[in-house]
JSON list of C-alpha atoms and ligand atoms in Angstrom, two decimals:
[
{"chain": "A", "resi": 23, "resn": "ASP", "atom": "CA", "xyz": [13.47, -8.56, -5.45]},
{"chain": "A", "resi": 24, "resn": "ASN", "atom": "CA", "xyz": [16.13, -8.34, -2.74]},
{"chain": "A", "resi": 25, "resn": "ASN", "atom": "CA", "xyz": [15.27, -4.80, -1.63]},
{"chain": "A", "resi": 26, "resn": "ILE", "atom": "CA", "xyz": [14.80, -4.28, 2.04]},
{"chain": "A", "resi": 27, "resn": "VAL", "atom": "CA", "xyz": [11.41, -2.41, 2.60]},
{"chain": "A", "resi": 28, "resn": "ILE", "atom": "CA", "xyz": [10.60, -1.79, 6.19]},
{"chain": "A", "resi": 29, "resn": "ALA", "atom": "CA", "xyz": [6.91, -0.95, 6.78]},
{"chain": "A", "resi": 30, "resn": "ILE", "atom": "CA", "xyz": [6.14, 0.75, 10.31]},
{"chain": "A", "resi": 31, "resn": "ASP", "atom": "CA", "xyz": [2.47, 1.45, 10.94]},
{"chain": "A", "resi": 32, "resn": "GLY", "atom": "CA", "xyz": [0.36, 2.39, 13.77]},
{"chain": "A", "resi": 33, "resn": "PRO", "atom": "CA", "xyz": [-1.80, 5.15, 15.38]},
{"chain": "A", "resi": 34, "resn": "ALA", "atom": "CA", "xyz": [-0.99, 8.78, 15.89]},
{"chain": "A", "resi": 35, "resn": "GLY", "atom": "CA", "xyz": [2.03, 9.60, 18.19]},
{"chain": "A", "resi": 36, "resn": "ALA", "atom": "CA", "xyz": [3.22, 5.82, 18.70]},
{"chain": "A", "resi": 37, "resn": "GLY", "atom": "CA", "xyz": [6.64, 7.08, 18.00]},
{"chain": "A", "resi": 38, "resn": "LYS", "atom": "CA", "xyz": [6.78, 5.80, 14.44]},
{"chain": "A", "resi": 39, "resn": "SER", "atom": "CA", "xyz": [8.72, 8.59, 12.92]},
{"chain": "A", "resi": 40, "resn": "THR", "atom": "CA", "xyz": [11.40, 8.82, 15.51]},
{"chain": "A", "resi": 41, "resn": "VAL", "atom": "CA", "xyz": [11.98, 5.09, 15.48]},
{"chain": "A", "resi": 42, "resn": "ALA", "atom": "CA", "xyz": [12.00, 5.02, 11.51]},
{"chain": "A", "resi": 43, "resn": "LYS", "atom": "CA", "xyz": [14.54, 8.00, 11.40]},
{"chain": "A", "resi": 44, "resn": "GLN", "atom": "CA", "xyz": [16.92, 6.13, 13.60]},
{"chain": "A", "resi": 45, "resn": "VAL", "atom": "CA", "xyz": [16.21, 2.80, 11.70]},
{"chain": "A", "resi": 46, "resn": "SER", "atom": "CA", "xyz": [17.04, 4.44, 8.46]},
{"chain": "A", "resi": 47, "resn": "ARG", "atom": "CA", "xyz": [20.23, 5.95, 10.10]},
{"chain": "A", "resi": 48, "resn": "ILE", "atom": "CA", "xyz": [21.48, 2.73, 11.44]},
{"chain": "A", "resi": 49, "resn": "LEU", "atom": "CA", "xyz": [20.90, 0.61, 8.18]},
{"chain": "A", "resi": 50, "resn": "ASN", "atom": "CA", "xyz": [21.93, 3.50, 6.01]},
{"chain": "A", "resi": 51, "resn": "ILE", "atom": "CA", "xyz": [18.58, 3.47, 4.09]},
{"chain": "A", "resi": 52, "resn": "ASN", "atom": "CA", "xyz": [16.12, 5.96, 2.84]},
{"chain": "A", "resi": 53, "resn": "TYR", "atom": "CA", "xyz": [13.19, 7.32, 4.94]},
{"chain": "A", "resi": 54, "resn": "ILE", "atom": "CA", "xyz": [9.84, 8.00, 3.86]},
{"chain": "A", "resi": 55, "resn": "ASP", "atom": "CA", "xyz": [7.45, 9.76, 6.07]},
{"chain": "A", "resi": 56, "resn": "THR", "atom": "CA", "xyz": [4.10, 8.90, 4.37]},
{"chain": "A", "resi": 57, "resn": "GLY", "atom": "CA", "xyz": [2.07, 10.94, 6.96]},
{"chain": "A", "resi": 58, "resn": "ALA", "atom": "CA", "xyz": [4.17, 14.16, 6.12]},
{"chain": "A", "resi": 59, "resn": "MET", "atom": "CA", "xyz": [2.80, 13.84, 2.61]},
{"chain": "A", "resi": 60, "resn": "TYR", "atom": "CA", "xyz": [-0.92, 13.63, 3.75]},
{"chain": "A", "resi": 61, "resn": "ARG", "atom": "CA", "xyz": [-0.13, 16.52, 5.90]},
{"chain": "A", "resi": 62, "resn": "ALA", "atom": "CA", "xyz": [1.48, 18.71, 2.99]},
{"chain": "A", "resi": 63, "resn": "ILE", "atom": "CA", "xyz": [-1.52, 18.23, 0.78]},
{"chain": "A", "resi": 64, "resn": "THR", "atom": "CA", "xyz": [-3.76, 19.25, 3.74]},
{"chain": "A", "resi": 65, "resn": "PHE", "atom": "CA", "xyz": [-1.45, 22.27, 4.35]},
{"chain": "A", "resi": 66, "resn": "LYS", "atom": "CA", "xyz": [-1.83, 23.28, 0.66]},
{"chain": "A", "resi": 67, "resn": "CYS", "atom": "CA", "xyz": [-5.63, 22.89, 0.69]},
{"chain": "A", "resi": 68, "resn": "ILE", "atom": "CA", "xyz": [-5.94, 25.02, 3.79]},
{"chain": "A", "resi": 69, "resn": "LYS", "atom": "CA", "xyz": [-3.42, 27.78, 2.23]},
{"chain": "A", "resi": 70, "resn": "ASN", "atom": "CA", "xyz": [-5.61, 27.87, -0.84]},
{"chain": "A", "resi": 71, "resn": "GLY", "atom": "CA", "xyz": [-8.81, 28.02, 1.01]},
{"chain": "A", "resi": 72, "resn": "LEU", "atom": "CA", "xyz": [-10.23, 24.89, -0.40]},
{"chain": "A", "resi": 73, "resn": "ASP", "atom": "CA", "xyz": [-13.36, 23.25, 0.99]},
{"chain": "A", "resi": 74, "resn": "LEU", "atom": "CA", "xyz": [-12.05, 19.84, 2.37]},
{"chain": "A", "resi": 75, "resn": "GLU", "atom": "CA", "xyz": [-15.48, 18.37, 1.89]},
{"chain": "A", "resi": 76, "resn": "ASP", "atom": "CA", "xyz": [-15.24, 18.97, -1.93]},
{"chain": "A", "resi": 77, "resn": "GLU", "atom": "CA", "xyz": [-13.31, 15.89, -2.86]},
{"chain": "A", "resi": 78, "resn": "LYS", "atom": "CA", "xyz": [-12.96, 16.58, -6.56]},
{"chain": "A", "resi": 79, "resn": "SER", "atom": "CA", "xyz": [-11.15, 19.93, -5.82]},
{"chain": "A", "resi": 80, "resn": "VAL", "atom": "CA", "xyz": [-8.95, 18.29, -3.34]},
{"chain": "A", "resi": 81, "resn": "VAL", "atom": "CA", "xyz": [-8.04, 15.32, -5.72]},
{"chain": "A", "resi": 82, "resn": "ASP", "atom": "CA", "xyz": [-7.37, 18.18, -8.57]},
{"chain": "A", "resi": 83, "resn": "LEU", "atom": "CA", "xyz": [-5.03, 19.89, -6.12]},
{"chain": "A", "resi": 84, "resn": "CYS", "atom": "CA", "xyz": [-3.15, 16.74, -5.56]},
{"chain": "A", "resi": 85, "resn": "LYS", "atom": "CA", "xyz": [-2.69, 16.11, -9.26]},
{"chain": "A", "resi": 86, "resn": "ASN", "atom": "CA", "xyz": [-1.32, 19.56, -9.67]},
{"chain": "A", "resi": 87, "resn": "THR", "atom": "CA", "xyz": [1.13, 19.51, -6.89]},
{"chain": "A", "resi": 88, "resn": "ASP", "atom": "CA", "xyz": [4.93, 18.62, -6.90]},
{"chain": "A", "resi": 89, "resn": "LEU", "atom": "CA", "xyz": [5.64, 16.59, -3.73]},
{"chain": "A", "resi": 90, "resn": "LYS", "atom": "CA", "xyz": [9.17, 15.48, -2.76]},
{"chain": "A", "resi": 91, "resn": "PHE", "atom": "CA", "xyz": [11.52, 14.63, -0.03]},
{"chain": "A", "resi": 92, "resn": "GLU", "atom": "CA", "xyz": [15.04, 15.97, 0.02]},
{"chain": "A", "resi": 93, "resn": "ASN", "atom": "CA", "xyz": [17.39, 15.21, 3.03]},
{"chain": "A", "resi": 94, "resn": "ASN", "atom": "CA", "xyz": [14.58, 14.00, 4.91]},
{"chain": "A", "resi": 95, "resn": "SER", "atom": "CA", "xyz": [12.81, 17.49, 4.40]},
{"chain": "A", "resi": 96, "resn": "ILE", "atom": "CA", "xyz": [9.49, 17.64, 2.60]},
{"chain": "A", "resi": 97, "resn": "PHE", "atom": "CA", "xyz": [8.97, 20.03, -0.23]},
{"chain": "A", "resi": 98, "resn": "ILE", "atom": "CA", "xyz": [5.55, 20.88, -1.83]},
{"chain": "A", "resi": 99, "resn": "ASP", "atom": "CA", "xyz": [5.92, 22.94, -5.17]},
{"chain": "A", "resi": 100, "resn": "GLY", "atom": "CA", "xyz": [9.34, 23.67, -4.25]},
{"chain": "A", "resi": 101, "resn": "GLN", "atom": "CA", "xyz": [8.63, 25.10, -0.61]},
{"chain": "A", "resi": 102, "resn": "CYS", "atom": "CA", "xyz": [9.92, 23.35, 2.50]},
{"chain": "A", "resi": 103, "resn": "VAL", "atom": "CA", "xyz": [7.03, 22.84, 4.75]},
{"chain": "A", "resi": 104, "resn": "ASP", "atom": "CA", "xyz": [8.57, 20.94, 7.67]},
{"chain": "A", "resi": 105, "resn": "ASP", "atom": "CA", "xyz": [7.40, 23.26, 10.33]},
{"chain": "A", "resi": 106, "resn": "ASP", "atom": "CA", "xyz": [3.98, 24.22, 8.49]},
{"chain": "A", "resi": 107, "resn": "ILE", "atom": "CA", "xyz": [2.73, 20.66, 8.45]},
{"chain": "A", "resi": 108, "resn": "ARG", "atom": "CA", "xyz": [3.24, 20.06, 12.16]},
{"chain": "A", "resi": 109, "resn": "THR", "atom": "CA", "xyz": [0.57, 22.70, 13.44]},
{"chain": "A", "resi": 110, "resn": "LEU", "atom": "CA", "xyz": [-2.58, 21.65, 15.39]},
{"chain": "A", "resi": 111, "resn": "GLN", "atom": "CA", "xyz": [-4.48, 23.26, 12.53]},
{"chain": "A", "resi": 112, "resn": "VAL", "atom": "CA", "xyz": [-3.21, 20.87, 9.97]},
{"chain": "A", "resi": 113, "resn": "SER", "atom": "CA", "xyz": [-3.26, 17.90, 12.36]},
{"chain": "A", "resi": 114, "resn": "SER", "atom": "CA", "xyz": [-6.87, 18.34, 13.21]},
{"chain": "A", "resi": 115, "resn": "LYS", "atom": "CA", "xyz": [-7.76, 18.53, 9.34]},
{"chain": "A", "resi": 116, "resn": "VAL", "atom": "CA", "xyz": [-5.39, 15.87, 7.81]},
{"chain": "A", "resi": 117, "resn": "SER", "atom": "CA", "xyz": [-7.59, 12.71, 8.54]},
{"chain": "A", "resi": 118, "resn": "TYR", "atom": "CA", "xyz": [-10.44, 14.26, 6.71]},
{"chain": "A", "resi": 119, "resn": "VAL", "atom": "CA", "xyz": [-8.13, 14.68, 3.60]},
{"chain": "A", "resi": 120, "resn": "ALA", "atom": "CA", "xyz": [-6.66, 11.22, 4.11]},
{"chain": "A", "resi": 121, "resn": "ARG", "atom": "CA", "xyz": [-9.87, 9.46, 3.80]},
{"chain": "A", "resi": 122, "resn": "ILE", "atom": "CA", "xyz": [-10.61, 10.63, 0.17]},
{"chain": "A", "resi": 123, "resn": "PRO", "atom": "CA", "xyz": [-10.03, 7.73, -2.00]},
{"chain": "A", "resi": 124, "resn": "GLY", "atom": "CA", "xyz": [-8.61, 9.96, -4.99]},
{"chain": "A", "resi": 125, "resn": "VAL", "atom": "CA", "xyz": [-6.18, 11.42, -2.66]},
{"chain": "A", "resi": 126, "resn": "ARG", "atom": "CA", "xyz": [-5.07, 8.00, -1.23]},
{"chain": "A", "resi": 127, "resn": "PHE", "atom": "CA", "xyz": [-4.84, 6.48, -4.86]},
{"chain": "A", "resi": 128, "resn": "TYR", "atom": "CA", "xyz": [-2.37, 9.65, -5.70]},
{"chain": "A", "resi": 129, "resn": "LEU", "atom": "CA", "xyz": [-0.14, 9.26, -2.80]},
{"chain": "A", "resi": 130, "resn": "VAL", "atom": "CA", "xyz": [0.09, 5.57, -2.61]},
{"chain": "A", "resi": 131, "resn": "GLU", "atom": "CA", "xyz": [1.46, 5.53, -6.30]},
{"chain": "A", "resi": 132, "resn": "LEU", "atom": "CA", "xyz": [3.83, 8.36, -5.41]},
{"chain": "A", "resi": 133, "resn": "GLN", "atom": "CA", "xyz": [4.96, 6.27, -2.50]},
{"chain": "A", "resi": 134, "resn": "ARG", "atom": "CA", "xyz": [5.62, 3.03, -4.34]},
{"chain": "A", "resi": 135, "resn": "GLU", "atom": "CA", "xyz": [7.51, 5.12, -6.84]},
{"chain": "A", "resi": 136, "resn": "MET", "atom": "CA", "xyz": [9.62, 6.65, -4.20]},
{"chain": "A", "resi": 137, "resn": "GLY", "atom": "CA", "xyz": [10.48, 3.35, -2.56]},
{"chain": "A", "resi": 138, "resn": "LYS", "atom": "CA", "xyz": [10.82, 1.47, -5.85]},
{"chain": "A", "resi": 139, "resn": "GLY", "atom": "CA", "xyz": [14.08, -0.65, -6.23]},
{"chain": "A", "resi": 140, "resn": "ASP", "atom": "CA", "xyz": [15.61, 1.00, -3.17]},
{"chain": "A", "resi": 141, "resn": "ASN", "atom": "CA", "xyz": [16.07, -0.10, 0.51]},
{"chain": "A", "resi": 142, "resn": "VAL", "atom": "CA", "xyz": [13.74, 2.07, 2.43]},
{"chain": "A", "resi": 143, "resn": "VAL", "atom": "CA", "xyz": [11.93, 2.49, 5.76]},
{"chain": "A", "resi": 144, "resn": "LEU", "atom": "CA", "xyz": [8.30, 3.98, 5.46]},
{"chain": "A", "resi": 145, "resn": "ASP", "atom": "CA", "xyz": [6.12, 4.94, 8.26]},
{"chain": "A", "resi": 146, "resn": "GLY", "atom": "CA", "xyz": [2.37, 5.52, 8.20]},
{"chain": "A", "resi": 147, "resn": "ARG", "atom": "CA", "xyz": [-1.03, 3.86, 8.57]},
{"chain": "A", "resi": 148, "resn": "ASP", "atom": "CA", "xyz": [-1.24, 1.53, 5.33]},
{"chain": "A", "resi": 149, "resn": "VAL", "atom": "CA", "xyz": [2.45, 0.71, 4.48]},
{"chain": "A", "resi": 150, "resn": "GLY", "atom": "CA", "xyz": [2.03, -3.05, 5.22]},
{"chain": "A", "resi": 151, "resn": "THR", "atom": "CA", "xyz": [-1.31, -3.42, 4.13]},
{"chain": "A", "resi": 152, "resn": "GLN", "atom": "CA", "xyz": [-1.33, -1.30, 0.96]},
{"chain": "A", "resi": 153, "resn": "ILE", "atom": "CA", "xyz": [1.89, 0.36, -0.23]},
{"chain": "A", "resi": 154, "resn": "PHE", "atom": "CA", "xyz": [4.02, -2.56, 0.24]},
{"chain": "A", "resi": 155, "resn": "PRO", "atom": "CA", "xyz": [1.98, -5.44, 1.09]},
{"chain": "A", "resi": 156, "resn": "ASN", "atom": "CA", "xyz": [4.54, -8.11, 0.16]},
{"chain": "A", "resi": 157, "resn": "THR", "atom": "CA", "xyz": [7.48, -7.03, 2.36]},
{"chain": "A", "resi": 158, "resn": "LYS", "atom": "CA", "xyz": [8.42, -9.33, 4.96]},
{"chain": "A", "resi": 159, "resn": "TYR", "atom": "CA", "xyz": [9.55, -6.57, 7.25]},
{"chain": "A", "resi": 160, "resn": "LYS", "atom": "CA", "xyz": [6.35, -5.17, 8.80]},
{"chain": "A", "resi": 161, "resn": "TYR", "atom": "CA", "xyz": [6.05, -3.61, 12.15]},
{"chain": "A", "resi": 162, "resn": "TYR", "atom": "CA", "xyz": [2.85, -2.31, 13.94]},
{"chain": "A", "resi": 163, "resn": "LEU", "atom": "CA", "xyz": [3.91, 0.14, 16.80]},
{"chain": "A", "resi": 164, "resn": "ASN", "atom": "CA", "xyz": [1.29, 0.90, 19.40]},
{"chain": "A", "resi": 165, "resn": "ALA", "atom": "CA", "xyz": [0.99, 2.64, 22.80]},
{"chain": "A", "resi": 166, "resn": "ALA", "atom": "CA", "xyz": [-1.58, 3.72, 25.38]},
{"chain": "A", "resi": 167, "resn": "VAL", "atom": "CA", "xyz": [-3.36, 6.79, 24.00]},
{"chain": "A", "resi": 168, "resn": "GLU", "atom": "CA", "xyz": [-2.36, 9.01, 27.09]},
{"chain": "A", "resi": 169, "resn": "THR", "atom": "CA", "xyz": [1.42, 8.01, 26.50]},
{"chain": "A", "resi": 170, "resn": "ARG", "atom": "CA", "xyz": [1.15, 8.83, 22.76]},
{"chain": "A", "resi": 171, "resn": "ALA", "atom": "CA", "xyz": [-0.38, 12.28, 23.47]},
{"chain": "A", "resi": 172, "resn": "LYS", "atom": "CA", "xyz": [2.17, 12.87, 25.92]},
{"chain": "A", "resi": 173, "resn": "ARG", "atom": "CA", "xyz": [5.00, 12.18, 23.61]},
{"chain": "A", "resi": 174, "resn": "ARG", "atom": "CA", "xyz": [3.60, 14.65, 21.11]},
{"chain": "A", "resi": 175, "resn": "TYR", "atom": "CA", "xyz": [2.90, 17.18, 23.69]},
{"chain": "A", "resi": 176, "resn": "ASP", "atom": "CA", "xyz": [6.69, 16.93, 24.78]},
{"chain": "A", "resi": 177, "resn": "GLU", "atom": "CA", "xyz": [7.84, 17.16, 21.29]},
{"chain": "A", "resi": 178, "resn": "LEU", "atom": "CA", "xyz": [6.02, 20.33, 20.67]},
{"chain": "A", "resi": 179, "resn": "ILE", "atom": "CA", "xyz": [7.04, 21.85, 23.90]},
{"chain": "A", "resi": 180, "resn": "LEU", "atom": "CA", "xyz": [10.69, 20.95, 23.14]},
{"chain": "A", "resi": 181, "resn": "LYS", "atom": "CA", "xyz": [10.42, 22.87, 19.78]},
{"chain": "A", "resi": 182, "resn": "GLY", "atom": "CA", "xyz": [8.93, 25.85, 21.89]},
{"chain": "A", "resi": 183, "resn": "VAL", "atom": "CA", "xyz": [5.46, 25.39, 20.46]},
{"chain": "A", "resi": 184, "resn": "LYS", "atom": "CA", "xyz": [2.59, 26.21, 22.85]},
{"chain": "A", "resi": 185, "resn": "ALA", "atom": "CA", "xyz": [0.43, 23.44, 23.15]},
{"chain": "A", "resi": 186, "resn": "SER", "atom": "CA", "xyz": [-2.52, 22.14, 25.31]},
{"chain": "A", "resi": 187, "resn": "PHE", "atom": "CA", "xyz": [-2.23, 18.67, 26.45]},
{"chain": "A", "resi": 188, "resn": "GLU", "atom": "CA", "xyz": [-6.12, 18.35, 26.46]},
{"chain": "A", "resi": 189, "resn": "ALA", "atom": "CA", "xyz": [-6.26, 19.33, 22.86]},
{"chain": "A", "resi": 190, "resn": "ILE", "atom": "CA", "xyz": [-3.49, 16.82, 21.82]},
{"chain": "A", "resi": 191, "resn": "VAL", "atom": "CA", "xyz": [-5.34, 13.95, 23.42]},
{"chain": "A", "resi": 192, "resn": "GLU", "atom": "CA", "xyz": [-8.57, 15.06, 21.63]},
{"chain": "A", "resi": 193, "resn": "ASP", "atom": "CA", "xyz": [-6.64, 15.31, 18.35]},
{"chain": "A", "resi": 194, "resn": "VAL", "atom": "CA", "xyz": [-5.00, 11.84, 18.86]},
{"chain": "A", "resi": 195, "resn": "ARG", "atom": "CA", "xyz": [-8.44, 10.24, 19.69]},
{"chain": "A", "resi": 196, "resn": "ASN", "atom": "CA", "xyz": [-10.05, 11.87, 16.89]},
{"chain": "A", "resi": 197, "resn": "ARG", "atom": "CA", "xyz": [-7.55, 10.96, 14.25]},
{"chain": "A", "resi": 198, "resn": "ASP", "atom": "CA", "xyz": [-7.44, 7.65, 15.37]},
{"chain": "A", "resi": 199, "resn": "LYS", "atom": "CA", "xyz": [-11.08, 7.16, 15.02]},
{"chain": "A", "resi": 200, "resn": "ILE", "atom": "CA", "xyz": [-11.34, 8.65, 11.52]},
{"chain": "A", "resi": 201, "resn": "ASP", "atom": "CA", "xyz": [-8.08, 6.72, 10.51]},
{"chain": "A", "resi": 202, "resn": "SER", "atom": "CA", "xyz": [-9.33, 3.27, 11.60]},
{"chain": "A", "resi": 203, "resn": "THR", "atom": "CA", "xyz": [-12.97, 3.70, 10.30]},
{"chain": "A", "resi": 204, "resn": "ARG", "atom": "CA", "xyz": [-12.54, 4.91, 6.87]},
{"chain": "A", "resi": 205, "resn": "VAL", "atom": "CA", "xyz": [-13.63, 3.01, 3.77]},
{"chain": "A", "resi": 206, "resn": "VAL", "atom": "CA", "xyz": [-10.37, 2.97, 1.92]},
{"chain": "A", "resi": 207, "resn": "SER", "atom": "CA", "xyz": [-7.22, 1.17, 3.52]},
{"chain": "A", "resi": 208, "resn": "PRO", "atom": "CA", "xyz": [-8.22, 2.10, 7.22]},
{"chain": "A", "resi": 209, "resn": "LEU", "atom": "CA", "xyz": [-5.45, 1.91, 10.00]},
{"chain": "A", "resi": 210, "resn": "ILE", "atom": "CA", "xyz": [-5.31, -1.74, 10.73]},
{"chain": "A", "resi": 211, "resn": "LYS", "atom": "CA", "xyz": [-2.31, -4.13, 11.84]},
{"chain": "A", "resi": 212, "resn": "ALA", "atom": "CA", "xyz": [-1.46, -6.35, 8.85]},
{"chain": "A", "resi": 213, "resn": "SER", "atom": "CA", "xyz": [-1.93, -10.09, 9.79]},
{"chain": "A", "resi": 214, "resn": "ASP", "atom": "CA", "xyz": [1.73, -10.61, 9.10]},
{"chain": "A", "resi": 215, "resn": "ALA", "atom": "CA", "xyz": [3.02, -7.52, 11.08]},
{"chain": "A", "resi": 216, "resn": "ILE", "atom": "CA", "xyz": [4.95, -7.86, 14.39]},
{"chain": "A", "resi": 217, "resn": "GLU", "atom": "CA", "xyz": [3.07, -5.74, 16.98]},
{"chain": "A", "resi": 218, "resn": "ILE", "atom": "CA", "xyz": [5.18, -3.72, 19.24]},
{"chain": "A", "resi": 219, "resn": "ASP", "atom": "CA", "xyz": [3.64, -2.21, 22.38]},
{"chain": "A", "resi": 220, "resn": "SER", "atom": "CA", "xyz": [6.02, 0.75, 23.20]},
{"chain": "A", "resi": 221, "resn": "THR", "atom": "CA", "xyz": [4.01, 2.13, 26.28]},
{"chain": "A", "resi": 222, "resn": "ASN", "atom": "CA", "xyz": [6.87, 0.73, 28.45]},
{"chain": "A", "resi": 223, "resn": "MET", "atom": "CA", "xyz": [9.80, 1.04, 26.15]},
{"chain": "A", "resi": 224, "resn": "THR", "atom": "CA", "xyz": [12.39, 3.40, 25.18]},
{"chain": "A", "resi": 225, "resn": "ILE", "atom": "CA", "xyz": [12.94, 4.51, 21.63]},
{"chain": "A", "resi": 226, "resn": "GLU", "atom": "CA", "xyz": [16.29, 2.83, 21.71]},
{"chain": "A", "resi": 227, "resn": "GLU", "atom": "CA", "xyz": [14.72, -0.45, 22.61]},
{"chain": "A", "resi": 228, "resn": "VAL", "atom": "CA", "xyz": [12.06, -0.12, 19.83]},
{"chain": "A", "resi": 229, "resn": "VAL", "atom": "CA", "xyz": [14.81, 0.56, 17.56]},
{"chain": "A", "resi": 230, "resn": "ASP", "atom": "CA", "xyz": [17.13, -2.32, 18.65]},
{"chain": "A", "resi": 231, "resn": "PHE", "atom": "CA", "xyz": [14.22, -4.76, 18.33]},
{"chain": "A", "resi": 232, "resn": "ILE", "atom": "CA", "xyz": [13.42, -3.68, 14.82]},
{"chain": "A", "resi": 233, "resn": "VAL", "atom": "CA", "xyz": [17.01, -3.51, 13.55]},
{"chain": "A", "resi": 234, "resn": "ASN", "atom": "CA", "xyz": [17.76, -6.99, 15.16]},
{"chain": "A", "resi": 235, "resn": "ASP", "atom": "CA", "xyz": [14.64, -8.36, 13.64]},
{"chain": "A", "resi": 236, "resn": "VAL", "atom": "CA", "xyz": [15.53, -7.06, 10.13]},
{"chain": "A", "resi": 237, "resn": "ARG", "atom": "CA", "xyz": [19.15, -8.40, 10.35]},
{"chain": "A", "resi": 238, "resn": "GLY", "atom": "CA", "xyz": [17.88, -11.62, 11.54]},
{"chain": "A", "resi": 239, "resn": "LYS", "atom": "CA", "xyz": [15.38, -12.31, 8.61]},
{"chain": "B", "resi": 327, "resn": "C5P", "atom": "O1", "xyz": [1.97, 9.78, 10.68]},
{"chain": "B", "resi": 327, "resn": "C5P", "atom": "P1", "xyz": [1.31, 11.25, 11.00]},
{"chain": "B", "resi": 327, "resn": "C5P", "atom": "O2", "xyz": [0.43, 11.26, 12.34]},
{"chain": "B", "resi": 327, "resn": "C5P", "atom": "O3", "xyz": [2.01, 12.45, 10.65]},
{"chain": "B", "resi": 327, "resn": "C5P", "atom": "O4", "xyz": [-0.02, 11.28, 9.80]},
{"chain": "B", "resi": 327, "resn": "C5P", "atom": "C1", "xyz": [-0.92, 12.30, 9.79]},
{"chain": "B", "resi": 327, "resn": "C5P", "atom": "C2", "xyz": [-2.13, 11.65, 9.22]},
{"chain": "B", "resi": 327, "resn": "C5P", "atom": "O5", "xyz": [-2.20, 11.23, 7.89]},
{"chain": "B", "resi": 327, "resn": "C5P", "atom": "C3", "xyz": [-2.79, 10.35, 9.94]},
{"chain": "B", "resi": 327, "resn": "C5P", "atom": "O6", "xyz": [-3.54, 10.78, 10.99]},
{"chain": "B", "resi": 327, "resn": "C5P", "atom": "C4", "xyz": [-3.74, 9.86, 8.79]},
{"chain": "B", "resi": 327, "resn": "C5P", "atom": "O7", "xyz": [-4.90, 10.54, 8.69]},
{"chain": "B", "resi": 327, "resn": "C5P", "atom": "C5", "xyz": [-2.92, 10.17, 7.49]},
{"chain": "B", "resi": 327, "resn": "C5P", "atom": "N1", "xyz": [-2.18, 9.10, 7.10]},
{"chain": "B", "resi": 327, "resn": "C5P", "atom": "C6", "xyz": [-2.80, 8.06, 6.30]},
{"chain": "B", "resi": 327, "resn": "C5P", "atom": "N2", "xyz": [-1.92, 7.09, 5.78]},
{"chain": "B", "resi": 327, "resn": "C5P", "atom": "C7", "xyz": [-0.48, 7.21, 6.03]},
{"chain": "B", "resi": 327, "resn": "C5P", "atom": "C8", "xyz": [0.00, 8.17, 6.80]},
{"chain": "B", "resi": 327, "resn": "C5P", "atom": "C9", "xyz": [-0.66, 8.94, 7.25]},
{"chain": "B", "resi": 327, "resn": "C5P", "atom": "O8", "xyz": [-3.93, 8.19, 6.13]},
{"chain": "B", "resi": 327, "resn": "C5P", "atom": "N3", "xyz": [0.13, 6.08, 5.32]}
]
């Protein structure tokens, strides 16, 4: 089909969501933050006191959840959880939830449904390898781990959230490790994705590169 589906994958804190949001604005297309969906499920599990090792309960919870985006805000069972899902508590647990095959199956279906028949940019870990493997617009955004942690740290401080840089470096390293070693759709660069190392690039430079590449294809 003729839809534009842009996949932006990469490790934690590479700037994917900032870049994806700007790309969506410039190209006037929808944005789907797939990581926010894993975070929202994790938030609900914690809130309901679920044992995250109990895979069946977590998958059952998914099936009884209403998850949607409205104006780039995420709603779970009707409640906006934009801020609740960005805490270090959720960050430190989300990769354990995201490695459960039944959770991935459920969310990948939902993500395909959300993107179907539309021009859309998605960011995550498995957009180019699993969710939309046939799209020709695939980017793998990377940066040195300290740079990525520093960006997350600055983001939180800017929002007025107290944060420890060391704790964030540890969170980023830990999630990368779990995300790239899990059995079902691990974080990996799709062979046909263009890798962008943003360590020494500004957000604008990365956005320009992607927009120009999409327009040129
Ligand atoms: O993108 P973000 O850092 O918010 O994602 C949070 C977590 O959700 C990741 O560390 C990963 O465990 C999981 N995730 C995933 N697949 C995606 C997006 C996110 O497993 N497509």
